[in-house]
N, CA, C and O atoms as a MOPAC input file, in Angstrom:
PM7 MOZYME 1SCF
protein

 N     32.17800 1   -61.46100 1    -5.64700 1
 C     33.11700 1   -61.18300 1    -6.69800 1
 C     34.52100 1   -61.27600 1    -6.13800 1
 O     34.82700 1   -60.73400 1    -5.07600 1
 N     35.37800 1   -61.98200 1    -6.88500 1
 C     36.75700 1   -62.18300 1    -6.45100 1
 C     37.70100 1   -61.27400 1    -7.22100 1
 O     37.48800 1   -60.98200 1    -8.39700 1
 N     38.73900 1   -60.83700 1    -6.54200 1
 C     39.84400 1   -60.14300 1    -7.20000 1
 C     41.09700 1   -60.94300 1    -6.88700 1
 O     41.49400 1   -61.06500 1    -5.72800 1
 N     41.71500 1   -61.48600 1    -7.92500 1
 C     42.92300 1   -62.28600 1    -7.76700 1
 C     44.09000 1   -61.46000 1    -8.28300 1
 O     44.10500 1   -61.05100 1    -9.44400 1
 N     45.07200 1   -61.21500 1    -7.41300 1
 C     46.22800 1   -60.39900 1    -7.78200 1
 C     47.46900 1   -61.27700 1    -7.78000 1
 O     47.78400 1   -61.92400 1    -6.78100 1
 N     48.17400 1   -61.29600 1    -8.91300 1
 C     49.44400 1   -62.00100 1    -9.02400 1
 C     50.52000 1   -60.97300 1    -9.32100 1
 O     50.36000 1   -60.13800 1   -10.21200 1
 N     51.60700 1   -61.03200 1    -8.58100 1
 C     52.74900 1   -60.16500 1    -8.87300 1
 C     53.91400 1   -61.08200 1    -9.21400 1
 O     54.35800 1   -61.87400 1    -8.38200 1
 N     54.40300 1   -60.97000 1   -10.43400 1
 C     55.44500 1   -61.85400 1   -10.92800 1
 C     56.81400 1   -61.20600 1   -10.72800 1
 O     57.07200 1   -60.11600 1   -11.23800 1
 N     57.68400 1   -61.88000 1    -9.98600 1
 C     59.04700 1   -61.39800 1    -9.78600 1
 C     59.21500 1   -60.43200 1    -8.63300 1
 O     60.32200 1   -59.94000 1    -8.41000 1
 N     58.16500 1   -60.14400 1    -7.89600 1
 C     58.25400 1   -59.26700 1    -6.73900 1
 C     57.03800 1   -59.49400 1    -5.85400 1
 O     56.07300 1   -60.13800 1    -6.26800 1
 N     57.08500 1   -58.96800 1    -4.64500 1
 C     55.97400 1   -59.07000 1    -3.70700 1
 C     55.24100 1   -57.73100 1    -3.69100 1
 O     55.81500 1   -56.70300 1    -3.33300 1
 N     53.98000 1   -57.75400 1    -4.07900 1
 C     53.17700 1   -56.52600 1    -4.08600 1
 C     52.90200 1   -56.08200 1    -2.65000 1
 O     52.58300 1   -56.90100 1    -1.78700 1
 N     53.02700 1   -54.79700 1    -2.41000 1
 C     52.77200 1   -54.26300 1    -1.07100 1
 C     51.27600 1   -54.28300 1    -0.77400 1
 O     50.44300 1   -54.35000 1    -1.67900 1
 N     50.96200 1   -54.22400 1     0.50000 1
 C     49.55500 1   -54.17200 1     0.91000 1
 C     48.88200 1   -52.90300 1     0.39000 1
 O     47.70100 1   -52.91600 1     0.04300 1
 N     49.64600 1   -51.80300 1     0.34000 1
 C     49.09800 1   -50.54500 1    -0.18800 1
 C     48.72800 1   -50.68300 1    -1.65800 1
 O     47.68000 1   -50.19800 1    -2.08400 1
 N     49.58900 1   -51.34700 1    -2.44000 1
 C     49.31200 1   -51.54600 1    -3.86200 1
 C     48.08300 1   -52.43400 1    -4.04100 1
 O     47.23100 1   -52.15200 1    -4.88300 1
 N     47.98900 1   -53.49800 1    -3.25800 1
 C     46.82500 1   -54.38300 1    -3.35000 1
 C     45.54500 1   -53.64300 1    -2.96500 1
 O     44.51000 1   -53.82800 1    -3.60400 1
 N     45.60500 1   -52.81100 1    -1.93200 1
 C     44.43300 1   -52.02400 1    -1.52800 1
 C     44.04000 1   -51.04100 1    -2.63200 1
 O     42.85400 1   -50.83500 1    -2.88800 1
 N     45.02700 1   -50.44200 1    -3.27900 1
 C     44.77500 1   -49.51700 1    -4.38800 1
 C     44.06700 1   -50.23600 1    -5.53200 1
 O     43.11600 1   -49.70700 1    -6.10900 1
 N     44.52800 1   -51.43600 1    -5.85700 1
 C     43.91700 1   -52.22500 1    -6.92900 1
 C     42.47000 1   -52.56200 1    -6.57300 1
 O     41.57600 1   -52.42700 1    -7.40900 1
 N     42.23800 1   -52.99900 1    -5.33700 1
 C     40.87200 1   -53.31400 1    -4.89500 1
 C     39.97000 1   -52.08200 1    -4.99900 1
 O     38.82600 1   -52.17800 1    -5.44600 1
 N     40.49000 1   -50.93400 1    -4.58800 1
 C     39.69800 1   -49.69700 1    -4.63500 1
 C     39.28800 1   -49.35800 1    -6.07000 1
 O     38.12900 1   -49.03300 1    -6.32700 1
 N     40.23200 1   -49.43300 1    -6.99300 1
 C     39.94100 1   -49.09100 1    -8.39200 1
 C     38.98500 1   -50.09700 1    -9.02800 1
 O     38.08300 1   -49.71000 1    -9.77000 1
 N     39.17600 1   -51.37800 1    -8.74300 1
 C     38.33100 1   -52.40000 1    -9.35900 1
 C     36.93800 1   -52.45000 1    -8.74200 1
 O     35.97800 1   -52.79900 1    -9.42800 1
 N     36.81200 1   -52.11000 1    -7.46800 1
 C     35.49000 1   -52.12400 1    -6.83200 1
 C     34.53700 1   -51.15300 1    -7.52300 1
 O     33.35200 1   -51.45100 1    -7.67200 1
 N     35.04100 1   -50.00000 1    -7.94400 1
 C     34.20500 1   -49.03200 1    -8.65800 1
 C     33.75800 1   -49.59700 1   -10.00200 1
 O     32.62100 1   -49.39200 1   -10.42500 1
 N     34.65800 1   -50.30300 1   -10.66200 1
 C     34.37900 1   -50.86100 1   -11.98000 1
 C     33.43100 1   -52.04700 1   -11.88600 1
 O     32.52300 1   -52.18900 1   -12.70500 1
 N     33.63800 1   -52.87800 1   -10.90900 1
 C     32.93100 1   -54.14800 1   -10.81700 1
 C     31.49300 1   -53.97700 1   -10.33700 1
 O     30.64100 1   -54.80900 1   -10.64900 1
 N     31.21300 1   -52.93600 1    -9.59900 1
 C     29.85800 1   -52.76200 1    -9.07300 1
 C     28.83900 1   -52.50600 1   -10.17900 1
 O     27.63700 1   -52.63000 1    -9.94700 1
 N     29.30100 1   -52.14900 1   -11.38100 1
 C     28.38900 1   -51.75800 1   -12.44900 1
 C     27.90100 1   -52.91200 1   -13.30900 1
 O     26.82000 1   -52.81500 1   -13.89000 1
 N     28.64700 1   -53.98500 1   -13.41100 1
 C     28.31100 1   -55.03400 1   -14.36200 1
 C     28.27600 1   -56.40000 1   -13.68800 1
 O     28.45100 1   -56.52000 1   -12.47600 1
 N     28.04700 1   -57.41800 1   -14.49900 1
 C     27.92800 1   -58.79200 1   -14.00100 1
 C     29.29300 1   -59.46800 1   -13.94200 1
 O     29.44900 1   -60.59100 1   -14.42100 1
 N     30.25800 1   -58.81100 1   -13.37400 1
 C     31.61700 1   -59.33500 1   -13.34000 1
 C     31.73300 1   -60.32900 1   -12.19200 1
 O     31.37700 1   -60.03300 1   -11.05100 1
 N     32.23900 1   -61.51200 1   -12.52200 1
 C     32.37600 1   -62.58200 1   -11.54500 1
 C     33.72900 1   -62.51300 1   -10.85200 1
 O     33.82400 1   -62.67100 1    -9.63500 1
 N     34.77300 1   -62.27700 1   -11.63700 1
 C     36.12800 1   -62.30400 1   -11.09600 1
 C     37.00900 1   -61.36300 1   -11.90300 1
 O     36.80800 1   -61.17600 1   -13.10300 1
 N     37.98600 1   -60.77500 1   -11.22500 1
 C     38.99900 1   -59.95600 1   -11.89300 1
 C     40.35500 1   -60.59300 1   -11.63300 1
 O     40.75200 1   -60.77700 1   -10.48300 1
 N     41.06200 1   -60.93000 1   -12.70300 1
 C     42.41400 1   -61.47800 1   -12.60100 1
 C     43.40100 1   -60.37500 1   -12.95200 1
 O     43.40800 1   -59.87000 1   -14.07500 1
 N     44.23600 1   -60.00500 1   -11.98500 1
 C     45.20200 1   -58.92800 1   -12.16400 1
 C     46.60300 1   -59.52700 1   -12.11600 1
 O     46.93900 1   -60.26300 1   -11.18800 1
 N     47.41900 1   -59.20800 1   -13.12300 1
 C     48.80900 1   -59.66000 1   -13.15600 1
 C     49.69300 1   -58.42800 1   -13.26800 1
 O     49.52600 1   -57.60700 1   -14.16900 1
 N     50.64100 1   -58.31100 1   -12.33200 1
 C     51.59700 1   -57.21100 1   -12.32600 1
 C     52.98800 1   -57.78100 1   -12.56900 1
 O     53.35800 1   -58.78900 1   -11.96600 1
 N     53.76400 1   -57.14700 1   -13.44700 1
 C     55.12800 1   -57.62900 1   -13.69100 1
 C     55.97400 1   -56.52000 1   -14.29700 1
 O     55.46600 1   -55.55200 1   -14.86400 1
 N     57.29800 1   -56.69700 1   -14.15300 1
 C     58.25800 1   -55.78300 1   -14.76200 1
 C     58.50400 1   -56.23200 1   -16.19000 1
 O     58.40200 1   -57.42000 1   -16.49800 1
 N     58.82900 1   -55.28500 1   -17.06700 1
 C     59.12100 1   -55.61000 1   -18.45400 1
 C     60.34700 1   -56.49900 1   -18.57400 1
 O     61.15000 1   -56.58800 1   -17.64500 1
 N     60.49000 1   -57.15400 1   -19.71100 1
 C     61.58000 1   -58.09800 1   -19.93400 1
 C     62.94900 1   -57.42900 1   -19.86900 1
 O     63.93500 1   -58.07600 1   -19.51600 1
 N     63.02100 1   -56.16100 1   -20.20000 1
 C     64.31000 1   -55.46700 1   -20.21600 1
 C     64.70100 1   -54.89900 1   -18.85100 1
 O     65.72900 1   -54.23100 1   -18.73300 1
 N     63.89200 1   -55.15900 1   -17.82000 1
 C     64.10800 1   -54.63900 1   -16.46600 1
 C     64.24100 1   -53.11500 1   -16.44300 1
 O     64.91100 1   -52.55500 1   -15.57500 1
 N     63.61300 1   -52.46900 1   -17.38200 1
 C     63.57900 1   -51.01900 1   -17.44400 1
 C     62.63000 1   -50.52100 1   -16.35600 1
 O     61.48000 1   -50.96000 1   -16.30700 1
 N     63.07500 1   -49.62000 1   -15.48400 1
 C     62.17400 1   -49.14100 1   -14.42200 1
 C     60.94800 1   -48.40900 1   -14.96100 1
 O     59.97800 1   -48.20400 1   -14.23100 1
 N     60.98400 1   -48.01700 1   -16.22900 1
 C     59.84600 1   -47.33900 1   -16.84200 1
 C     58.76700 1   -48.31200 1   -17.30000 1
 O     57.67000 1   -47.88600 1   -17.66400 1
 N     59.05900 1   -49.61200 1   -17.28800 1
 C     58.10100 1   -50.57100 1   -17.85000 1
 C     57.55000 1   -51.50400 1   -16.77400 1
 O     57.99300 1   -52.64400 1   -16.63200 1
 N     56.59200 1   -51.00400 1   -16.03300 1
 C     55.83800 1   -51.80500 1   -15.07500 1
 C     54.48700 1   -52.09300 1   -15.71000 1
 O     53.74700 1   -51.17100 1   -16.05200 1
 N     54.16800 1   -53.36500 1   -15.86800 1
 C     52.97200 1   -53.76500 1   -16.60100 1
 C     51.85500 1   -54.20600 1   -15.66500 1
 O     52.09000 1   -54.76900 1   -14.59600 1
 N     50.63800 1   -53.93000 1   -16.10400 1
 C     49.43200 1   -54.39900 1   -15.42900 1
 C     48.52900 1   -55.01800 1   -16.48600 1
 O     48.21400 1   -54.38300 1   -17.49200 1
 N     48.11600 1   -56.25900 1   -16.25200 1
 C     47.13800 1   -56.93500 1   -17.10700 1
 C     45.91800 1   -57.23500 1   -16.25400 1
 O     46.04700 1   -57.70800 1   -15.12500 1
 N     44.74800 1   -56.96600 1   -16.78200 1
 C     43.51100 1   -57.29200 1   -16.06300 1
 C     42.56000 1   -57.98900 1   -17.02300 1
 O     42.28500 1   -57.49400 1   -18.11600 1
 N     42.06300 1   -59.14600 1   -16.60000 1
 C     41.02000 1   -59.86700 1   -17.33300 1
 C     39.80600 1   -59.95600 1   -16.41700 1
 O     39.89900 1   -60.42600 1   -15.28300 1
 N     38.67000 1   -59.49800 1   -16.92600 1
 C     37.41900 1   -59.55900 1   -16.17500 1
 C     36.62900 1   -60.76400 1   -16.65300 1
 O     36.31300 1   -60.87200 1   -17.83800 1
 N     36.30900 1   -61.66500 1   -15.74500 1
 C     35.50500 1   -62.83000 1   -16.09700 1
 C     34.04400 1   -62.48700 1   -15.87100 1
 O     33.63700 1   -62.09800 1   -14.77700 1
 N     33.25400 1   -62.64400 1   -16.94800 1
 C     31.83800 1   -62.31800 1   -16.89900 1
 C     31.12200 1   -63.11800 1   -17.97300 1
 O     31.77800 1   -63.65600 1   -18.86500 1
 N     29.80500 1   -63.21500 1   -17.91800 1
 C     29.08000 1   -63.93300 1   -18.96700 1
 C     29.38000 1   -63.31800 1   -20.33500 1
 O     29.39200 1   -62.09700 1   -20.48700 1
 N     29.62000 1   -64.16900 1   -21.31700 1
 C     29.98000 1   -63.68200 1   -22.65000 1
 C     31.48000 1   -63.52700 1   -22.76200 1
 O     32.24000 1   -64.28000 1   -22.15300 1
 N     31.90100 1   -62.55500 1   -23.53800 1
 C     33.33000 1   -62.31000 1   -23.72800 1
 C     33.94800 1   -61.71200 1   -22.47200 1
 O     33.31900 1   -60.92000 1   -21.77000 1
 N     35.20200 1   -62.10700 1   -22.19800 1
 C     35.93400 1   -61.57700 1   -21.05200 1
 C     36.77900 1   -60.38500 1   -21.49700 1
 O     37.72200 1   -60.56300 1   -22.26900 1
 N     36.46600 1   -59.17500 1   -21.03000 1
 C     37.28600 1   -58.02000 1   -21.38700 1
 C     38.70300 1   -58.17300 1   -20.83800 1
 O     38.89700 1   -58.69000 1   -19.73800 1
 N     39.69400 1   -57.71900 1   -21.61300 1
 C     41.09700 1   -57.82100 1   -21.22800 1
 C     41.80600 1   -56.53900 1   -21.63100 1
 O     41.54200 1   -55.97700 1   -22.69400 1
 N     42.71200 1   -56.08100 1   -20.76800 1
 C     43.52200 1   -54.91000 1   -21.09600 1
 C     44.89200 1   -55.05700 1   -20.45200 1
 O     45.04100 1   -55.68600 1   -19.40400 1
 N     45.89100 1   -54.46300 1   -21.10300 1
 C     47.26600 1   -54.49100 1   -20.61000 1
 C     47.88000 1   -53.12500 1   -20.88400 1
 O     47.81700 1   -52.62400 1   -22.00700 1
 N     48.47200 1   -52.52800 1   -19.86000 1
 C     49.11900 1   -51.23000 1   -20.00000 1
 C     50.41300 1   -51.21600 1   -19.18900 1
 O     50.57000 1   -51.97100 1   -18.23100 1
 N     51.33400 1   -50.34100 1   -19.59400 1
 C     52.58300 1   -50.16900 1   -18.84700 1
 C     52.73700 1   -48.70300 1   -18.46400 1
 O     52.16800 1   -47.80900 1   -19.09100 1
 N     53.52200 1   -48.48800 1   -17.41800 1
 C     53.73600 1   -47.14200 1   -16.90500 1
 C     54.95800 1   -47.17400 1   -15.98700 1
 O     55.38200 1   -48.25400 1   -15.57600 1
 N     55.53100 1   -46.01800 1   -15.65800 1
 C     56.65600 1   -46.00800 1   -14.71700 1
 C     56.28000 1   -46.53600 1   -13.32800 1
 O     57.13900 1   -47.06200 1   -12.62100 1
 N     55.00900 1   -46.40500 1   -12.92800 1
 C     54.58000 1   -46.92700 1   -11.62500 1
 C     53.43900 1   -47.91900 1   -11.82500 1
 O     52.65100 1   -47.80500 1   -12.76400 1
 N     53.36900 1   -48.88400 1   -10.93000 1
 C     52.28400 1   -49.85800 1   -11.01900 1
 C     50.93400 1   -49.18700 1   -10.79700 1
 O     49.94000 1   -49.57600 1   -11.41100 1
 N     50.88800 1   -48.18700 1    -9.92900 1
 C     49.62800 1   -47.50300 1    -9.65900 1
 C     49.06900 1   -46.85900 1   -10.92800 1
 O     47.87900 1   -46.97500 1   -11.21800 1
 N     49.93900 1   -46.18000 1   -11.68100 1
 C     49.48500 1   -45.53800 1   -12.91600 1
 C     49.10600 1   -46.58200 1   -13.95600 1
 O     48.15700 1   -46.38300 1   -14.71400 1
 N     49.84000 1   -47.69400 1   -14.00000 1
 C     49.50000 1   -48.77500 1   -14.93500 1
 C     48.11900 1   -49.33700 1   -14.61400 1
 O     47.34800 1   -49.64400 1   -15.52400 1
 N     47.79900 1   -49.47400 1   -13.32200 1
 C     46.48100 1   -49.96600 1   -12.91400 1
 C     45.40100 1   -48.97300 1   -13.34400 1
 O     44.37900 1   -49.37500 1   -13.90000 1
 N     45.61800 1   -47.68800 1   -13.09300 1
 C     44.64100 1   -46.66100 1   -13.47100 1
 C     44.39900 1   -46.68900 1   -14.97800 1
 O     43.25400 1   -46.65700 1   -15.42700 1
 N     45.48200 1   -46.75000 1   -15.76000 1
 C     45.35100 1   -46.77100 1   -17.22300 1
 C     44.59900 1   -48.00700 1   -17.69500 1
 O     43.75400 1   -47.92100 1   -18.58600 1
 N     44.90200 1   -49.15400 1   -17.10200 1
 C     44.25300 1   -50.40500 1   -17.49900 1
 C     42.76700 1   -50.37900 1   -17.16000 1
 O     41.94300 1   -50.81400 1   -17.96400 1
 N     42.41800 1   -49.87800 1   -15.98700 1
 C     41.01000 1   -49.79100 1   -15.58700 1
 C     40.24900 1   -48.84200 1   -16.52000 1
 O     39.09600 1   -49.10900 1   -16.85900 1
 N     40.87900 1   -47.74300 1   -16.93800 1
 C     40.22000 1   -46.82100 1   -17.87100 1
 C     39.90600 1   -47.50700 1   -19.19400 1
 O     38.83000 1   -47.30800 1   -19.75900 1
 N     40.84300 1   -48.31500 1   -19.69100 1
 C     40.61500 1   -49.04800 1   -20.94200 1
 C     39.45800 1   -50.03000 1   -20.76400 1
 O     38.60700 1   -50.15500 1   -21.64500 1
 N     39.42500 1   -50.72300 1   -19.63500 1
 C     38.34000 1   -51.67500 1   -19.37800 1
 C     36.99200 1   -50.96500 1   -19.26400 1
 O     35.98000 1   -51.48400 1   -19.73400 1
 N     36.96800 1   -49.78300 1   -18.64500 1
 C     35.72100 1   -49.02200 1   -18.55900 1
 C     35.19800 1   -48.69300 1   -19.94900 1
 O     33.99800 1   -48.79700 1   -20.20200 1
 N     36.08900 1   -48.29900 1   -20.85000 1
 C     35.68200 1   -47.99700 1   -22.22300 1
 C     35.14800 1   -49.24400 1   -22.91800 1
 O     34.14500 1   -49.18400 1   -23.63000 1
 N     35.82400 1   -50.38200 1   -22.70900 1
 C     35.37200 1   -51.63000 1   -23.32700 1
 C     33.98400 1   -52.01200 1   -22.82100 1
 O     33.11800 1   -52.39400 1   -23.60800 1
 N     33.77000 1   -51.90900 1   -21.50900 1
 C     32.47000 1   -52.26100 1   -20.93100 1
 C     31.37900 1   -51.30800 1   -21.41300 1
 O     30.26600 1   -51.73800 1   -21.71700 1
 N     31.69500 1   -50.01800 1   -21.48300 1
 C     30.72300 1   -49.03200 1   -21.95700 1
 C     30.34100 1   -49.32000 1   -23.40900 1
 O     29.16700 1   -49.26600 1   -23.77300 1
 N     31.33600 1   -49.62300 1   -24.22600 1
 C     31.08300 1   -49.90900 1   -25.63700 1
 C     30.24300 1   -51.17400 1   -25.79900 1
 O     29.32900 1   -51.21000 1   -26.62200 1
 N     30.54700 1   -52.21700 1   -25.01500 1
 C     29.77900 1   -53.46100 1   -25.08400 1
 C     28.34000 1   -53.23000 1   -24.63500 1
 O     27.40700 1   -53.78900 1   -25.21200 1
 N     28.16600 1   -52.41000 1   -23.60900 1
 C     26.81500 1   -52.12300 1   -23.10800 1
 C     26.01600 1   -51.33000 1   -24.14200 1
 O     24.83500 1   -51.60800 1   -24.35300 1
 N     26.64500 1   -50.34700 1   -24.78900 1
 C     25.96100 1   -49.57400 1   -25.82800 1
 C     25.57700 1   -50.47100 1   -26.99700 1
 O     24.50200 1   -50.31900 1   -27.57700 1
 N     26.44500 1   -51.39100 1   -27.33400 1
 C     26.15800 1   -52.32400 1   -28.42200 1
 C     24.96700 1   -53.20700 1   -28.06300 1
 O     24.10200 1   -53.45800 1   -28.90200 1
 N     24.92100 1   -53.67700 1   -26.82000 1
 C     23.82000 1   -54.51900 1   -26.35900 1
 C     22.51100 1   -53.73800 1   -26.33800 1
 O     21.47300 1   -54.26400 1   -26.73700 1
 N     22.54800 1   -52.49500 1   -25.87900 1
 C     21.34400 1   -51.65800 1   -25.85300 1
 C     20.85000 1   -51.42900 1   -27.27400 1
 O     19.64500 1   -51.46300 1   -27.52600 1
 N     21.76800 1   -51.19700 1   -28.19900 1
 C     21.39300 1   -51.01100 1   -29.59700 1
 C     20.72500 1   -52.23900 1   -30.17100 1
 O     19.76200 1   -52.12300 1   -30.92900 1
 N     21.21600 1   -53.40800 1   -29.82500 1
 C     20.59400 1   -54.65300 1   -30.28500 1
 C     19.19000 1   -54.80200 1   -29.71000 1
 O     18.25600 1   -55.18200 1   -30.41600 1
 N     19.05400 1   -54.49800 1   -28.42400 1
 C     17.74700 1   -54.63100 1   -27.77600 1
 C     16.73500 1   -53.65500 1   -28.36800 1
 O     15.56800 1   -54.00900 1   -28.53900 1
 N     17.15500 1   -52.44500 1   -28.67900 1
 C     16.24100 1   -51.46700 1   -29.26300 1
 C     15.86500 1   -51.85500 1   -30.68500 1
 O     14.75300 1   -51.57500 1   -31.13300 1
 N     16.78500 1   -52.49700 1   -31.39400 1
 C     16.50600 1   -52.93500 1   -32.75400 1
 C     15.50400 1   -54.06800 1   -32.80000 1
 O     14.80600 1   -54.23300 1   -33.80100 1
 N     15.41600 1   -54.85800 1   -31.73200 1
 C     14.49300 1   -55.98900 1   -31.68700 1
 C     13.08300 1   -55.55500 1   -31.33300 1
 O     12.12800 1   -56.26700 1   -31.64400 1
 N     12.92900 1   -54.41900 1   -30.69900 1
 C     11.61200 1   -53.98100 1   -30.22500 1
 C     10.69900 1   -53.56600 1   -31.34100 1
 O      9.55900 1   -53.17400 1   -31.09300 1

């Protein structure tokens, strides 16, 4: 499984990249995720409060996507991963419901 990190307009620190890997490794171990594309960028208004994180998970079927902003990139990553966890949980429950309906 690959994790691709892009930081637009700045150079992401090694600590930030390690933090992203740590958070995504917990998420990725649960499902059939092939690749995680992470994009970090500052908001258009250069407001220090608007640091954005976008994550797209490539997997069979639909690719879950989430985007969140926060004063720090670390918090934006945490918020985005939480949204993706909810999306994956909901998709899994939907799939289980379909499988039980077919039995």
